[in-house]
CSV table of N, CA and C in Angstrom, one decimal:
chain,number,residue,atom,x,y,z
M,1,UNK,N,-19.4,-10.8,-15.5
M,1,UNK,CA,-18.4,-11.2,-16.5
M,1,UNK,C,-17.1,-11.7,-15.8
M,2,UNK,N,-17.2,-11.9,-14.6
M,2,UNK,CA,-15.9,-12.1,-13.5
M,2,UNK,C,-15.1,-13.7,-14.7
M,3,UNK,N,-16.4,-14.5,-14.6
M,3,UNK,CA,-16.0,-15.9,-14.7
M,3,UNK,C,-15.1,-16.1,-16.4
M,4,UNK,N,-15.2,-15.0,-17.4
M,4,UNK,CA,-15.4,-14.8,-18.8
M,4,UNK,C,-13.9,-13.8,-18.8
M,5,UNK,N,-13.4,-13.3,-17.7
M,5,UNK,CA,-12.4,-12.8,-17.9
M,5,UNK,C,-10.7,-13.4,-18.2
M,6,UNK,N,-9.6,-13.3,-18.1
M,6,UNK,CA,-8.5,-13.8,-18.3
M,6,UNK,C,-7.9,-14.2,-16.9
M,7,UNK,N,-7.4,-15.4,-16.3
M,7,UNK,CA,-7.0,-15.5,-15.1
M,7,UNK,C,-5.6,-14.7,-15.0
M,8,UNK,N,-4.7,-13.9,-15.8
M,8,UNK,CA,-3.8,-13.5,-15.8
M,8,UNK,C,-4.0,-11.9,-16.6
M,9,UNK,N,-3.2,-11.3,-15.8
M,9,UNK,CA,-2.9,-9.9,-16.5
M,9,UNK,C,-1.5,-9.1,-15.9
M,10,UNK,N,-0.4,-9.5,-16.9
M,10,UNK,CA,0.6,-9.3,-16.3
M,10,UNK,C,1.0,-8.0,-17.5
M,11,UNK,N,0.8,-7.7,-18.6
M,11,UNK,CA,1.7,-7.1,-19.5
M,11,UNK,C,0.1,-6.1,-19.9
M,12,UNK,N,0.8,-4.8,-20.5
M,12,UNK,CA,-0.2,-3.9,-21.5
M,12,UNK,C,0.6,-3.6,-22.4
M,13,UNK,N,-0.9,-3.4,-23.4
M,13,UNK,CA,-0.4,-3.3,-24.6
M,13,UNK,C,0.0,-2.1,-25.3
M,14,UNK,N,0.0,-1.3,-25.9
M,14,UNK,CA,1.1,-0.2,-26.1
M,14,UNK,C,0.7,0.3,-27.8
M,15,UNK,N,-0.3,0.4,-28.1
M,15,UNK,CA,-0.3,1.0,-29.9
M,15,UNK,C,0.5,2.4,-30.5
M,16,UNK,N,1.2,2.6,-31.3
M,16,UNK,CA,0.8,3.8,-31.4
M,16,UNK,C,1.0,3.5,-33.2
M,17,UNK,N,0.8,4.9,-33.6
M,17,UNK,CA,1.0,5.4,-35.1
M,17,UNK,C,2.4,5.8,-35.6
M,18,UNK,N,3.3,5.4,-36.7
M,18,UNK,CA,3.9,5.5,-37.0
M,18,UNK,C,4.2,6.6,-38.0
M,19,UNK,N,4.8,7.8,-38.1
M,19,UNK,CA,4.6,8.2,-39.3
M,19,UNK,C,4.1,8.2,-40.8
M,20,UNK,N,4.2,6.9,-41.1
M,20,UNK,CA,3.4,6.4,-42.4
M,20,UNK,C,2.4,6.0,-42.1
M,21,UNK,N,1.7,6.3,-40.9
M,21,UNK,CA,0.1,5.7,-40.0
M,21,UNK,C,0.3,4.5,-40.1
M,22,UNK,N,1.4,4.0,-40.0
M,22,UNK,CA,1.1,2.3,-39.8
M,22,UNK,C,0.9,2.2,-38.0
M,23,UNK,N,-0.1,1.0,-37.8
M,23,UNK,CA,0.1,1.5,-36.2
M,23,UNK,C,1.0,-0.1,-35.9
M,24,UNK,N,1.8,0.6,-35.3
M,24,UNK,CA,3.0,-0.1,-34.1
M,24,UNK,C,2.5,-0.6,-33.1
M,25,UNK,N,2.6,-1.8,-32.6
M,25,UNK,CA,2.5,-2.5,-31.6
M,25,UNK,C,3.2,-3.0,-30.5
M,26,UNK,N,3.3,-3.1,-29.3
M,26,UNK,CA,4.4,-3.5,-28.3
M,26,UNK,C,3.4,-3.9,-26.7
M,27,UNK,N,4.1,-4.5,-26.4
M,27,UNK,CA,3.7,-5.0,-25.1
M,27,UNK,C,4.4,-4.2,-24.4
M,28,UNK,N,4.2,-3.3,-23.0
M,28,UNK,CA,4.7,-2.8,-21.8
M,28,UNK,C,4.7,-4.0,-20.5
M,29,UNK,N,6.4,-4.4,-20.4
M,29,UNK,CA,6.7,-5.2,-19.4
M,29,UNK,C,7.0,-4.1,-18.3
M,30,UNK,N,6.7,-4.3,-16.3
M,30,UNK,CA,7.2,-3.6,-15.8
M,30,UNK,C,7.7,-4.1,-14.7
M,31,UNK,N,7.8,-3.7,-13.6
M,31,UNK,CA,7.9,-4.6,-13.1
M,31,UNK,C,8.3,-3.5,-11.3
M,32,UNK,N,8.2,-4.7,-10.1
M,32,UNK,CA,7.8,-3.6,-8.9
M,32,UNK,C,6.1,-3.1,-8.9
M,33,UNK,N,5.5,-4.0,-9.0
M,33,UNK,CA,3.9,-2.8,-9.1
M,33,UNK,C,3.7,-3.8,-8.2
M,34,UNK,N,2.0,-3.4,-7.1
M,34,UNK,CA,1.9,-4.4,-6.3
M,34,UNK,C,0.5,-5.5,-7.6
M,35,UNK,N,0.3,-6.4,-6.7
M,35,UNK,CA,-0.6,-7.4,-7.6
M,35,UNK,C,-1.4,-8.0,-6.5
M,36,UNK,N,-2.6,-7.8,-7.6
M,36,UNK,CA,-3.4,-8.1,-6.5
M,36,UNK,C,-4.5,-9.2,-7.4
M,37,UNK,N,-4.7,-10.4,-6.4
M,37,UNK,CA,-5.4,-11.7,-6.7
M,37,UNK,C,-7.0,-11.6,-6.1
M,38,UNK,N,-8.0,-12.1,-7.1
M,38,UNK,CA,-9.2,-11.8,-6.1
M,38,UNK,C,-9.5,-14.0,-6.8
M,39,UNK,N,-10.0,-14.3,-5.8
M,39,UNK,CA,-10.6,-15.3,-6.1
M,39,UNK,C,-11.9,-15.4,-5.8
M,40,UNK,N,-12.8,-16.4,-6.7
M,40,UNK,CA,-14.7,-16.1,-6.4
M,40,UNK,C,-14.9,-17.7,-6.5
M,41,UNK,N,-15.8,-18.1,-5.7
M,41,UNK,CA,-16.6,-19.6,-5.6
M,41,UNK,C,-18.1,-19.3,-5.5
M,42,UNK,N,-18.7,-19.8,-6.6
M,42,UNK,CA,-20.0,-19.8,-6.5
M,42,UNK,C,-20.2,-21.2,-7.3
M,43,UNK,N,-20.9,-21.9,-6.2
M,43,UNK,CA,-21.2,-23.3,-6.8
M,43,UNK,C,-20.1,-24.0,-6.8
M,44,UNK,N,-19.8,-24.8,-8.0
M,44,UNK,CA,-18.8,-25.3,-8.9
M,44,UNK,C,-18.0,-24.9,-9.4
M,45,UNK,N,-18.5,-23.6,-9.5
M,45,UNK,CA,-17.5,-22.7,-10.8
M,45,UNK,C,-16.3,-21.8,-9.7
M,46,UNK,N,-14.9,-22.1,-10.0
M,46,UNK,CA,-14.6,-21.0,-9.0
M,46,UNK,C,-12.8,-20.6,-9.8
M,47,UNK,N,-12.6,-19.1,-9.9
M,47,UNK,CA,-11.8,-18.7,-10.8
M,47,UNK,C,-10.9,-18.0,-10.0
M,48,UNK,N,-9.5,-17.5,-10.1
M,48,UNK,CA,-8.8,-16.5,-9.2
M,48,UNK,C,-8.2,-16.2,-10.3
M,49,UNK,N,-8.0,-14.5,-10.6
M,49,UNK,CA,-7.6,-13.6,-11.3
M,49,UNK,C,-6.2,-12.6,-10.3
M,50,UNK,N,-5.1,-12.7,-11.4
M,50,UNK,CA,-4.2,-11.7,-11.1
M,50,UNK,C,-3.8,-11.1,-11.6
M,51,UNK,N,-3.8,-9.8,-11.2
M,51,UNK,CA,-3.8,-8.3,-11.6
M,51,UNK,C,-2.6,-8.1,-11.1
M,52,UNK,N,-1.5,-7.9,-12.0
M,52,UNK,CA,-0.5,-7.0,-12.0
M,52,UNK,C,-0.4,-6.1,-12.9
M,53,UNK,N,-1.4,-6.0,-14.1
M,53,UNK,CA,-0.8,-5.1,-15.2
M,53,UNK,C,-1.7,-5.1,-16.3
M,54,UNK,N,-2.7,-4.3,-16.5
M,54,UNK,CA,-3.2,-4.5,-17.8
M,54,UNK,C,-4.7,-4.6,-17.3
M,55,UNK,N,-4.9,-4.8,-16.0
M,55,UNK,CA,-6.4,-5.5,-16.3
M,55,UNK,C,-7.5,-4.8,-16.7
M,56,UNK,N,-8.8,-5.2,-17.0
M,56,UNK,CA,-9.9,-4.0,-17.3
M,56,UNK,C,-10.3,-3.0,-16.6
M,57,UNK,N,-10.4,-1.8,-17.0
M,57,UNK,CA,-10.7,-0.6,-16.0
M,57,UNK,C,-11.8,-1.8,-14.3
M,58,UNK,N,-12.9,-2.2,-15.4
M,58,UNK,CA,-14.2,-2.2,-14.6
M,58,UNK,C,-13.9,-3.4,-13.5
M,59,UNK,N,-12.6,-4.0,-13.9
M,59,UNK,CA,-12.3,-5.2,-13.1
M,59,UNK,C,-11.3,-4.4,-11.6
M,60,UNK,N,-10.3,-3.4,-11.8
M,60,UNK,CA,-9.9,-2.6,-11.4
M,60,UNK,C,-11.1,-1.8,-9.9
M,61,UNK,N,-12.0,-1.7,-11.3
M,61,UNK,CA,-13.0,-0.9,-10.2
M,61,UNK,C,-13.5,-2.1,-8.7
M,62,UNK,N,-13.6,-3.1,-9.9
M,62,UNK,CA,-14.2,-4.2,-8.2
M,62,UNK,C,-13.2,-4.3,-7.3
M,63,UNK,N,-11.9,-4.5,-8.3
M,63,UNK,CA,-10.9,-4.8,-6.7
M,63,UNK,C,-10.9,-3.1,-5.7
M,64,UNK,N,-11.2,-2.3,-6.6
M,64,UNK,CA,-11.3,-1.3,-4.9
M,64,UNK,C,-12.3,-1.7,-4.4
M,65,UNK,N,-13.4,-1.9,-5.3
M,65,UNK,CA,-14.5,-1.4,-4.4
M,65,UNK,C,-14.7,-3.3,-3.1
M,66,UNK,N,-14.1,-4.3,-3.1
M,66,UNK,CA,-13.6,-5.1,-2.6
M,66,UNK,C,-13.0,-4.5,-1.6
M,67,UNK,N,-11.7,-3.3,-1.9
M,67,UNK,CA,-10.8,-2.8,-0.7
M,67,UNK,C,-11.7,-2.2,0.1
M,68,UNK,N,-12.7,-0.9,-0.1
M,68,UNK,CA,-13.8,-0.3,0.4
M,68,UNK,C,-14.3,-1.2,1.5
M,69,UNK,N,-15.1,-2.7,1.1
M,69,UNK,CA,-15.9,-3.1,1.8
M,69,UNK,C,-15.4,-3.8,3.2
M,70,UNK,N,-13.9,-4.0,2.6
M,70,UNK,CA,-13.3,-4.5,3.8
M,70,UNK,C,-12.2,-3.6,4.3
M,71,UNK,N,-12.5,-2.5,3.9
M,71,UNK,CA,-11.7,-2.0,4.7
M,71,UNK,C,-10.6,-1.9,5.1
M,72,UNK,N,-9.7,-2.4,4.3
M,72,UNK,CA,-8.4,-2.8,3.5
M,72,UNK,C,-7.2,-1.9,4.3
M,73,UNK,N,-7.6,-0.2,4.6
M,73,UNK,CA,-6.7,0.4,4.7
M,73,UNK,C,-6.3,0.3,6.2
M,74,UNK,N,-6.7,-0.6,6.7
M,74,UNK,CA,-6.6,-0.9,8.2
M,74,UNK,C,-5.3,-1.3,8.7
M,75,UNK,N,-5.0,-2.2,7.6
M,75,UNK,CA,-3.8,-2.9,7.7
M,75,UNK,C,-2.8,-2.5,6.6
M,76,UNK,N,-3.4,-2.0,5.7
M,76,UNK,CA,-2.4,-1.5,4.4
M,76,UNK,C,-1.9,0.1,4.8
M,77,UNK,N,-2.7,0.6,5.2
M,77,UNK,CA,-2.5,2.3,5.1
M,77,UNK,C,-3.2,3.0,4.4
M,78,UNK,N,-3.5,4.2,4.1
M,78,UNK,CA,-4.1,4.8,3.2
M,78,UNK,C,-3.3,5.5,2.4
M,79,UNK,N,-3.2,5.7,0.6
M,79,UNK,CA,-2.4,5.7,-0.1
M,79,UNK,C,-2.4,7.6,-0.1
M,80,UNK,N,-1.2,8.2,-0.4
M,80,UNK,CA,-0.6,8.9,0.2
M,80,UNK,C,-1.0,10.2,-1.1
């Protein structure tokens, strides 16, 4: 589903319930987070996605499991 995703994810979205159960809506702007870009080429088709904020858990999941394979923490550190 890489190719069917949003090439941007900067903002989340924020629901909640109002006393009268109306549900309330807001976007969470933030800002300082790091962002991380993955880009894919297969064939013809080739997409680059950035993740600062909001993205899908399972997309999240690839970009570790991306850090995993390469090994990422070599040059980044390991998070504390």
């Amino acid at each position: 589903g890489f190719f069917e995703l949003k090439s941007e994810y900067d903002t989340e979205n924020d629901y909640k319930l109002d006393r009268n159960g109306i549900v309330q809506y807001s976007e969470i702007i933030m800002t300082d987070l790091p962002t991380y870009e993955v880009e894919i080429k297969i064939g013809n088709k080739k997409k680059k996605i950035m993740d600062y904020l909001g993205a899908p858990k399972r997309f999240r999941q690839f970009e570790n499991m991306i850090d995993r394979i390469c090994k990422s923490e070599r040059w980044i550190g390991k998070e504390s």
